[in-house]
Amino acid sequence: MAIPGGDFLTTGLNLISQSLLIPVVIILLIFVVVVVVSLGGLIYEYTSRTRVSVDDVSNLILDMSASDSVDSLKAKINGSPLPQAQKNLLVKIANTENLTDASREAFARKLIENEENLTDKSLEVTDIITRIGPTLGLMGTLIPLGTGLAALGSGDVNTLSQSLIVAFDTTVVGIGSGAVAYVISKLRNRWYEEYLSNLDVLSDAVLDFMSKRN
């Protein structure tokens, strides 16, 4: 028994799904461009990033604790092998002699939170592609298959083949962009975790030195 209005509903669903094909393809193409640019950025970041070992951090903490003045502390920070962004942040904390311990700690915490937000922001795009890329690839697979199966029923092999080509292409692009974005996010996340871990330890050392000065 046919459901009243069933043809209208199925036709509406078909129109909606078919209208989504072009936006899905466009977004997938954008994802490919973004992934290629992000991959280039990853390579540049890898070749230009400053590598800081555990010994470097440990030696710097010992040097800072042995400093006899704030100027000496800042000189040791600036002479360390840390990335310039870390040096600038630690020097900002060292320049808070006029603040109380509580205010200085709040100031340092705010600076570190800002660094965390910056790292999270740089991972957002590739994280989104990692999750959405395969989903859009699946949508790009299923949408043209409806047209292809309808064409197969009427014996239109050409339309079927074109639909299958679109379906396979979108699947490959969606899964491929998601996989590359996952690798990029994974590597950057490891680098940023190390960066923030070092920053947290070193900022604590600066705060401890400043509190002893007061």
Coordinates of N, CA and C in Angstrom, one line a residue:
M1 N 0.8 -1.2 0.0 CA 0.0 0.0 0.0 C 0.9 1.3 0.0
A2 N 0.6 2.2 -0.9 CA 1.5 3.4 -1.0 C 1.1 4.3 0.1
I3 N 2.1 5.0 0.6 CA 1.9 6.0 1.7 C 1.5 7.3 1.0
P4 N 0.4 7.9 1.5 CA -0.1 9.2 0.9 C 1.1 10.2 1.0
G5 N 1.3 10.8 -0.2 CA 2.4 11.8 -0.2 C 3.8 11.3 -0.2
G6 N 3.9 9.9 -0.3 CA 5.2 9.3 -0.3 C 6.1 9.7 -1.5
D7 N 5.5 9.8 -2.7 CA 6.3 10.2 -3.8 C 6.8 11.6 -3.6
F8 N 6.0 12.5 -3.1 CA 6.5 13.8 -2.9 C 7.6 13.9 -1.9
L9 N 7.5 13.1 -0.8 CA 8.6 13.1 0.2 C 9.9 12.5 -0.4
T10 N 9.8 11.4 -1.1 CA 11.0 10.8 -1.7 C 11.6 11.7 -2.7
T11 N 10.8 12.4 -3.5 CA 11.3 13.3 -4.5 C 12.0 14.5 -3.8
G12 N 11.4 14.9 -2.7 CA 12.1 16.0 -2.0 C 13.4 15.6 -1.4
L13 N 13.5 14.4 -0.8 CA 14.7 13.9 -0.3 C 15.8 13.8 -1.4
N14 N 15.3 13.3 -2.6 CA 16.3 13.1 -3.7 C 16.8 14.5 -4.2
L15 N 15.9 15.5 -4.2 CA 16.4 16.8 -4.6 C 17.4 17.4 -3.7
I16 N 17.1 17.2 -2.4 CA 18.0 17.7 -1.3 C 19.4 17.1 -1.4
S17 N 19.4 15.7 -1.6 CA 20.6 15.0 -1.6 C 21.4 15.4 -2.9
Q18 N 20.8 15.5 -4.0 CA 21.5 15.8 -5.2 C 22.0 17.3 -5.2
S19 N 21.2 18.1 -4.5 CA 21.7 19.5 -4.4 C 22.9 19.7 -3.6
L20 N 23.2 18.7 -2.7 CA 24.4 18.7 -1.9 C 25.7 18.3 -2.5
L21 N 25.5 17.7 -3.7 CA 26.7 17.1 -4.4 C 27.7 18.2 -4.7
I22 N 27.3 19.3 -5.3 CA 28.2 20.3 -5.7 C 28.9 21.0 -4.5
P23 N 28.1 21.4 -3.5 CA 28.8 21.9 -2.3 C 29.8 20.9 -1.7
V24 N 29.5 19.7 -1.7 CA 30.4 18.7 -1.1 C 31.7 18.6 -1.9
V25 N 31.6 18.6 -3.2 CA 32.8 18.6 -4.1 C 33.6 19.9 -3.9
I26 N 32.9 21.0 -3.8 CA 33.7 22.3 -3.6 C 34.4 22.3 -2.3
I27 N 33.8 21.8 -1.2 CA 34.4 21.8 0.1 C 35.6 20.8 0.0
L28 N 35.4 19.7 -0.6 CA 36.5 18.7 -0.7 C 37.7 19.3 -1.5
L29 N 37.5 20.1 -2.5 CA 38.5 20.7 -3.2 C 39.2 21.8 -2.4
I30 N 38.4 22.5 -1.6 CA 39.0 23.5 -0.6 C 39.9 22.7 0.4
F31 N 39.4 21.6 0.9 CA 40.2 20.8 1.8 C 41.5 20.4 1.2
V32 N 41.5 20.0 0.0 CA 42.8 19.6 -0.7 C 43.8 20.8 -0.7
V33 N 43.3 21.9 -1.1 CA 44.2 23.1 -1.1 C 44.7 23.4 0.3
V34 N 43.8 23.4 1.3 CA 44.2 23.7 2.7 C 45.3 22.7 3.2
V35 N 45.1 21.4 2.8 CA 46.0 20.3 3.3 C 47.3 20.5 2.6
V36 N 47.4 20.9 1.3 CA 48.6 21.1 0.6 C 49.4 22.3 1.3
V37 N 48.7 23.4 1.5 CA 49.3 24.5 2.2 C 49.8 24.2 3.6
S38 N 49.0 23.4 4.3 CA 49.3 23.0 5.7 C 50.6 22.1 5.7
L39 N 50.6 21.2 4.7 CA 51.8 20.3 4.6 C 53.1 21.1 4.3
G40 N 52.9 22.2 3.4 CA 54.1 23.0 3.2 C 54.5 23.8 4.5
G41 N 53.5 24.2 5.2 CA 53.8 24.9 6.5 C 54.4 24.0 7.5
L42 N 54.0 22.7 7.5 CA 54.6 21.7 8.4 C 56.1 21.5 8.1
I43 N 56.4 21.4 6.8 CA 57.8 21.2 6.4 C 58.6 22.4 6.8
Y44 N 58.1 23.6 6.5 CA 58.8 24.8 6.9 C 59.0 24.9 8.4
E45 N 57.9 24.5 9.2 CA 58.0 24.6 10.6 C 59.0 23.6 11.2
Y46 N 59.1 22.4 10.5 CA 60.1 21.4 10.9 C 61.5 21.8 10.7
T47 N 61.7 22.4 9.6 CA 63.1 22.8 9.3 C 63.6 24.1 10.0
S48 N 62.6 24.9 10.5 CA 63.0 26.1 11.2 C 62.8 26.1 12.7
R49 N 62.1 25.1 13.2 CA 61.9 25.0 14.6 C 63.1 24.8 15.4
T50 N 63.2 25.4 16.6 CA 64.3 25.3 17.5 C 64.1 24.1 18.4
R51 N 65.1 23.2 18.4 CA 65.0 22.0 19.1 C 65.6 22.2 20.5
V52 N 64.9 21.9 21.5 CA 65.4 22.1 22.9 C 65.3 20.8 23.6
S53 N 66.5 20.4 24.1 CA 66.5 19.1 24.8 C 66.2 19.2 26.3
V54 N 66.0 18.1 26.9 CA 65.8 18.1 28.4 C 66.9 18.7 29.1
D55 N 68.2 18.4 28.7 CA 69.4 18.9 29.3 C 69.4 20.5 29.2
D56 N 69.0 21.0 28.0 CA 69.0 22.4 27.9 C 68.0 23.1 28.9
V57 N 66.8 22.5 29.0 CA 65.9 23.1 30.0 C 66.4 22.9 31.4
S58 N 67.0 21.8 31.8 CA 67.5 21.6 33.1 C 68.6 22.5 33.4
N59 N 69.6 22.7 32.5 CA 70.7 23.6 32.7 C 70.2 25.1 32.8
L60 N 69.2 25.4 32.1 CA 68.7 26.8 32.1 C 68.0 27.1 33.5
I61 N 67.3 26.1 34.0 CA 66.7 26.2 35.3 C 67.8 26.4 36.4
L62 N 68.8 25.6 36.3 CA 69.9 25.7 37.3 C 70.6 27.1 37.2
D63 N 70.8 27.6 35.9 CA 71.4 28.9 35.7 C 70.5 30.0 36.3
M64 N 69.2 29.9 36.0 CA 68.3 30.9 36.5 C 68.3 31.0 38.0
S65 N 68.3 29.8 38.6 CA 68.2 29.8 40.1 C 69.5 30.3 40.7
A66 N 70.6 30.3 40.0 CA 71.9 30.8 40.5 C 72.1 32.3 40.2
S67 N 71.1 32.9 39.5 CA 71.3 34.3 39.1 C 71.3 35.2 40.4
D68 N 72.0 36.3 40.3 CA 72.1 37.2 41.4 C 71.3 38.5 41.3
S69 N 70.6 38.6 40.1 CA 69.8 39.8 39.9 C 68.8 39.4 38.7
V70 N 67.8 40.3 38.6 CA 66.8 40.1 37.5 C 67.5 40.3 36.2
D71 N 68.4 41.3 36.1 CA 69.1 41.5 34.8 C 69.9 40.3 34.4
S72 N 70.5 39.6 35.4 CA 71.3 38.4 35.1 C 70.4 37.3 34.7
L73 N 69.2 37.2 35.3 CA 68.2 36.2 34.9 C 67.8 36.4 33.5
K74 N 67.5 37.6 33.1 CA 67.0 37.9 31.7 C 68.2 37.6 30.7
A75 N 69.4 37.9 31.1 CA 70.5 37.7 30.2 C 70.7 36.2 30.0
K76 N 70.5 35.4 31.0 CA 70.6 33.9 30.8 C 69.4 33.4 30.0
I77 N 68.3 34.0 30.1 CA 67.1 33.5 29.3 C 67.4 33.9 27.8
N78 N 67.9 35.1 27.6 CA 68.1 35.5 26.2 C 69.3 34.8 25.6
G79 N 70.2 34.3 26.4 CA 71.4 33.6 25.9 C 71.1 32.1 25.8
S80 N 69.9 31.6 26.1 CA 69.6 30.2 26.1 C 69.2 29.8 24.6
P81 N 69.2 28.4 24.4 CA 68.8 27.9 23.1 C 67.3 27.9 22.9
L82 N 66.5 28.5 23.7 CA 65.0 28.5 23.6 C 64.5 29.2 22.3
P83 N 63.4 28.9 21.9 CA 62.7 29.6 20.8 C 62.5 31.1 21.2
Q84 N 62.6 32.0 20.3 CA 62.5 33.4 20.6 C 61.2 33.8 21.3
A85 N 60.1 33.1 20.9 CA 58.8 33.4 21.5 C 58.8 33.0 23.0
Q86 N 59.5 31.9 23.3 CA 59.6 31.5 24.7 C 60.4 32.5 25.5
K87 N 61.5 32.9 24.9 CA 62.4 33.9 25.6 C 61.6 35.2 25.9
N88 N 60.8 35.6 24.9 CA 60.1 36.9 25.1 C 59.1 36.7 26.2
L89 N 58.4 35.6 26.3 CA 57.4 35.4 27.3 C 58.0 35.3 28.7
L90 N 59.2 34.6 28.8 CA 59.8 34.5 30.1 C 60.4 35.8 30.6
V91 N 60.9 36.6 29.7 CA 61.4 38.0 30.0 C 60.2 38.9 30.5
K92 N 59.1 38.7 29.8 CA 57.9 39.5 30.3 C 57.6 39.2 31.7
I93 N 57.7 37.9 32.1 CA 57.4 37.5 33.5 C 58.5 38.1 34.4
A94 N 59.7 38.1 33.9 CA 60.8 38.6 34.8 C 60.7 40.1 34.9
N95 N 60.0 40.8 34.1 CA 59.9 42.3 34.1 C 58.7 42.7 35.1
T96 N 58.2 41.8 35.9 CA 57.1 42.1 36.8 C 57.6 42.3 38.2
E97 N 58.7 43.0 38.4 CA 59.2 43.1 39.8 C 58.3 43.9 40.7
N98 N 57.5 44.8 40.1 CA 56.6 45.7 40.8 C 55.3 45.0 41.2
L99 N 55.1 43.8 40.8 CA 53.8 43.1 41.1 C 54.0 42.2 42.3
T100 N 52.9 41.9 43.0 CA 52.9 40.9 44.1 C 53.0 39.5 43.5
D101 N 53.3 38.6 44.4 CA 53.5 37.2 43.9 C 52.2 36.7 43.2
A102 N 51.1 37.0 43.8 CA 49.8 36.5 43.3 C 49.5 37.1 41.9
S103 N 49.8 38.4 41.8 CA 49.5 39.1 40.5 C 50.5 38.6 39.5
R104 N 51.7 38.4 39.9 CA 52.7 37.9 38.9 C 52.4 36.5 38.4
E105 N 51.9 35.7 39.3 CA 51.5 34.3 38.9 C 50.3 34.4 38.0
A106 N 49.3 35.3 38.3 CA 48.2 35.4 37.4 C 48.6 35.9 36.0
F107 N 49.5 36.8 36.0 CA 50.1 37.4 34.7 C 50.7 36.3 33.9
A108 N 51.5 35.5 34.6 CA 52.2 34.4 33.9 C 51.2 33.4 33.4
R109 N 50.2 33.1 34.2 CA 49.2 32.1 33.8 C 48.4 32.6 32.5
K110 N 48.2 33.9 32.5 CA 47.4 34.4 31.4 C 48.3 34.4 30.1
L111 N 49.6 34.6 30.2 CA 50.5 34.5 29.1 C 50.5 33.1 28.5
I112 N 50.6 32.1 29.4 CA 50.7 30.7 29.0 C 49.4 30.3 28.4
E113 N 48.3 30.8 29.0 CA 46.9 30.4 28.4 C 46.8 31.0 27.0
N114 N 47.4 32.2 26.7 CA 47.4 32.7 25.4 C 48.2 31.9 24.4
E115 N 49.3 31.4 24.9 CA 50.1 30.5 24.0 C 49.4 29.2 23.7
E116 N 48.7 28.7 24.7 CA 47.9 27.5 24.5 C 46.8 27.7 23.5
N117 N 46.1 28.9 23.6 CA 45.1 29.2 22.6 C 45.6 29.4 21.2
L118 N 46.8 29.9 21.1 CA 47.5 30.0 19.8 C 47.8 28.7 19.1
T119 N 48.3 27.8 20.0 CA 48.6 26.4 19.5 C 47.3 25.7 19.1
D120 N 46.3 25.8 19.9 CA 45.0 25.2 19.6 C 44.4 25.7 18.3
K121 N 44.5 27.0 18.1 CA 44.0 27.7 16.9 C 44.7 27.1 15.7
S122 N 46.0 26.9 15.8 CA 46.8 26.4 14.6 C 46.5 25.0 14.3
L123 N 45.9 24.3 15.2 CA 45.5 22.9 15.0 C 44.0 22.7 14.5
E124 N 43.2 23.8 14.7 CA 41.8 23.7 14.4 C 41.5 23.2 13.0
V125 N 42.1 23.8 12.0 CA 41.8 23.6 10.6 C 42.0 22.1 10.3
T126 N 43.2 21.6 10.6 CA 43.5 20.2 10.2 C 42.7 19.2 11.1
D127 N 42.4 19.6 12.3 CA 41.5 18.7 13.1 C 40.1 18.6 12.5
I128 N 39.6 19.7 12.0 CA 38.3 19.7 11.3 C 38.4 18.9 10.1
I129 N 39.4 19.0 9.3 CA 39.5 18.2 8.0 C 39.6 16.7 8.4
T130 N 40.4 16.4 9.4 CA 40.5 15.0 9.9 C 39.2 14.4 10.1
R131 N 38.3 15.1 10.7 CA 37.0 14.6 11.1 C 35.9 14.7 10.0
I132 N 35.9 15.8 9.3 CA 34.9 16.0 8.3 C 35.3 15.5 6.9
G133 N 36.6 15.4 6.6 CA 37.0 15.0 5.2 C 36.4 13.6 4.8
P134 N 36.6 12.6 5.7 CA 36.1 11.3 5.3 C 34.5 11.3 5.2
T135 N 33.9 12.1 6.1 CA 32.4 12.2 6.0 C 31.9 12.7 4.7
L136 N 32.6 13.8 4.3 CA 32.2 14.4 3.0 C 32.6 13.5 1.9
G137 N 33.6 12.7 2.0 CA 34.0 11.7 1.0 C 32.9 10.7 0.9
L138 N 32.4 10.3 2.0 CA 31.3 9.3 2.0 C 30.0 9.9 1.4
M139 N 29.7 11.1 1.7 CA 28.6 11.8 1.1 C 28.7 11.9 -0.4
G140 N 30.0 12.2 -0.9 CA 30.2 12.3 -2.3 C 30.2 11.0 -3.0
T141 N 30.3 9.9 -2.2 CA 30.2 8.6 -2.8 C 28.7 8.2 -2.9
L142 N 27.9 8.4 -1.9 CA 26.5 7.9 -1.9 C 25.6 8.8 -2.8
I143 N 25.8 10.1 -2.8 CA 24.9 11.0 -3.6 C 24.9 10.6 -5.1
P144 N 26.0 10.5 -5.8 CA 25.9 10.1 -7.2 C 25.5 8.7 -7.5
L145 N 25.6 7.8 -6.4 CA 25.2 6.4 -6.6 C 23.7 6.3 -6.9
G146 N 23.0 7.3 -6.3 CA 21.5 7.3 -6.5 C 21.2 7.5 -8.0
T147 N 21.9 8.5 -8.5 CA 21.7 8.8 -10.0 C 22.2 7.6 -10.8
G148 N 23.3 7.0 -10.4 CA 23.9 5.9 -11.2 C 23.0 4.7 -11.2
L149 N 22.4 4.4 -10.0 CA 21.5 3.2 -10.0 C 20.2 3.5 -10.8
A150 N 19.7 4.7 -10.7 CA 18.5 5.1 -11.5 C 18.8 4.9 -13.0
A151 N 20.0 5.4 -13.4 CA 20.5 5.2 -14.8 C 20.6 3.8 -15.2
L152 N 21.1 3.0 -14.3 CA 21.3 1.5 -14.6 C 20.0 0.9 -14.8
G153 N 18.9 1.3 -14.1 CA 17.6 0.7 -14.3 C 17.0 1.0 -15.7
S154 N 17.5 2.2 -16.3 CA 17.0 2.5 -17.6 C 18.0 2.2 -18.7
G155 N 19.1 1.5 -18.3 CA 20.0 1.0 -19.3 C 21.0 2.1 -19.7
D156 N 21.1 3.2 -19.0 CA 22.0 4.3 -19.4 C 23.4 4.0 -18.7
V157 N 24.2 3.3 -19.4 CA 25.5 2.9 -18.8 C 26.5 4.1 -18.7
N158 N 26.4 5.1 -19.6 CA 27.3 6.2 -19.6 C 27.1 7.0 -18.3
T159 N 25.8 7.3 -18.0 CA 25.5 8.0 -16.7 C 26.0 7.3 -15.5
L160 N 25.8 5.9 -15.6 CA 26.3 5.1 -14.4 C 27.8 5.2 -14.2
S161 N 28.5 5.1 -15.4 CA 30.0 5.2 -15.2 C 30.4 6.6 -14.7
Q162 N 29.8 7.7 -15.2 CA 30.1 9.0 -14.7 C 29.8 9.1 -13.2
S163 N 28.7 8.6 -12.8 CA 28.4 8.6 -11.4 C 29.4 7.9 -10.5
L164 N 29.8 6.7 -11.0 CA 30.8 5.9 -10.3 C 32.1 6.6 -10.2
I165 N 32.5 7.3 -11.3 CA 33.8 8.0 -11.3 C 33.8 9.1 -10.2
V166 N 32.6 9.9 -10.2 CA 32.5 10.9 -9.1 C 32.5 10.3 -7.7
A167 N 31.8 9.2 -7.6 CA 31.8 8.6 -6.3 C 33.2 8.1 -5.8
F168 N 33.9 7.5 -6.7 CA 35.3 7.0 -6.3 C 36.2 8.2 -6.0
D169 N 36.1 9.2 -6.9 CA 37.0 10.4 -6.7 C 36.8 11.1 -5.4
T170 N 35.5 11.3 -5.1 CA 35.2 12.0 -3.8 C 35.7 11.2 -2.6
T171 N 35.5 9.8 -2.7 CA 36.0 9.0 -1.6 C 37.5 9.1 -1.4
V172 N 38.2 9.0 -2.5 CA 39.7 9.1 -2.4 C 40.1 10.5 -1.8
V173 N 39.5 11.5 -2.4 CA 39.9 12.9 -1.9 C 39.5 13.1 -0.4
G174 N 38.3 12.6 0.0 CA 37.9 12.8 1.4 C 38.8 12.0 2.3
I175 N 39.0 10.8 2.0 CA 39.9 10.0 2.9 C 41.3 10.4 2.9
G176 N 41.8 10.8 1.7 CA 43.2 11.2 1.6 C 43.5 12.5 2.3
S177 N 42.6 13.5 2.1 CA 42.8 14.8 2.8 C 42.7 14.6 4.4
G178 N 41.7 13.7 4.8 CA 41.6 13.5 6.2 C 42.8 12.8 6.8
A179 N 43.4 11.8 6.0 CA 44.6 11.1 6.5 C 45.8 12.1 6.6
V180 N 46.0 12.9 5.6 CA 47.2 13.8 5.6 C 47.0 14.9 6.7
A181 N 45.8 15.4 6.9 CA 45.5 16.3 8.0 C 45.7 15.7 9.3
Y182 N 45.4 14.4 9.5 CA 45.6 13.7 10.8 C 47.1 13.7 11.1
V183 N 47.9 13.4 10.1 CA 49.4 13.3 10.3 C 49.9 14.7 10.7
I184 N 49.4 15.7 10.0 CA 49.9 17.1 10.3 C 49.5 17.5 11.7
S185 N 48.3 17.2 12.1 CA 47.8 17.6 13.5 C 48.6 16.8 14.5
K186 N 48.8 15.5 14.2 CA 49.5 14.7 15.2 C 50.9 15.2 15.5
L187 N 51.7 15.5 14.4 CA 53.0 16.0 14.5 C 53.1 17.3 15.2
R188 N 52.2 18.2 14.8 CA 52.2 19.6 15.4 C 51.8 19.5 16.9
N189 N 50.8 18.6 17.2 CA 50.4 18.5 18.5 C 51.5 18.1 19.5
R190 N 52.4 17.1 19.0 CA 53.5 16.7 19.7 C 54.5 17.8 20.0
W191 N 54.8 18.5 18.9 CA 55.7 19.7 19.0 C 55.2 20.7 20.0
Y192 N 53.9 21.0 19.9 CA 53.3 22.1 20.8 C 53.2 21.6 22.2
E193 N 52.9 20.3 22.5 CA 52.9 19.8 23.8 C 54.3 20.0 24.5
E194 N 55.3 19.7 23.7 CA 56.7 19.8 24.2 C 57.0 21.3 24.5
Y195 N 56.6 22.1 23.6 CA 56.8 23.6 23.7 C 56.1 24.1 25.0
L196 N 54.9 23.7 25.2 CA 54.1 24.2 26.3 C 54.6 23.6 27.6
S197 N 55.1 22.4 27.6 CA 55.6 21.7 28.8 C 56.9 22.5 29.2
N198 N 57.7 22.7 28.3 CA 59.0 23.5 28.6 C 58.6 24.9 29.2
L199 N 57.7 25.5 28.5 CA 57.3 26.9 28.9 C 56.7 26.9 30.3
D200 N 55.9 25.9 30.7 CA 55.3 25.8 32.0 C 56.4 25.6 33.1
V201 N 57.3 24.7 32.8 CA 58.4 24.5 33.8 C 59.3 25.7 34.0
L202 N 59.7 26.3 32.9 CA 60.5 27.5 32.9 C 59.9 28.7 33.6
S203 N 58.6 28.9 33.3 CA 57.9 30.0 33.9 C 57.8 29.8 35.4
D204 N 57.6 28.5 35.8 CA 57.6 28.3 37.3 C 58.9 28.6 37.9
A205 N 60.0 28.3 37.2 CA 61.4 28.6 37.7 C 61.5 30.1 37.8
V206 N 61.1 30.9 36.8 CA 61.2 32.4 36.9 C 60.3 32.9 38.0
L207 N 59.1 32.4 38.2 CA 58.2 32.8 39.3 C 58.9 32.5 40.6
D208 N 59.5 31.4 40.8 CA 60.1 31.0 42.0 C 61.3 32.0 42.3
F209 N 62.1 32.3 41.3 CA 63.2 33.2 41.5 C 62.7 34.6 41.9
M210 N 61.6 35.1 41.2 CA 61.1 36.4 41.5 C 60.5 36.5 42.9
S211 N 59.8 35.4 43.3 CA 59.2 35.4 44.7 C 60.3 35.4 45.8
K212 N 61.5 34.8 45.5 CA 62.6 34.9 46.5 C 63.2 36.2 46.5
R213 N 63.1 37.0 45.4 CA 63.6 38.3 45.4 C 62.8 39.3 46.3
N214 N 61.5 39.0 46.4 CA 60.7 40.0 47.2 C 60.9 39.8 48.7

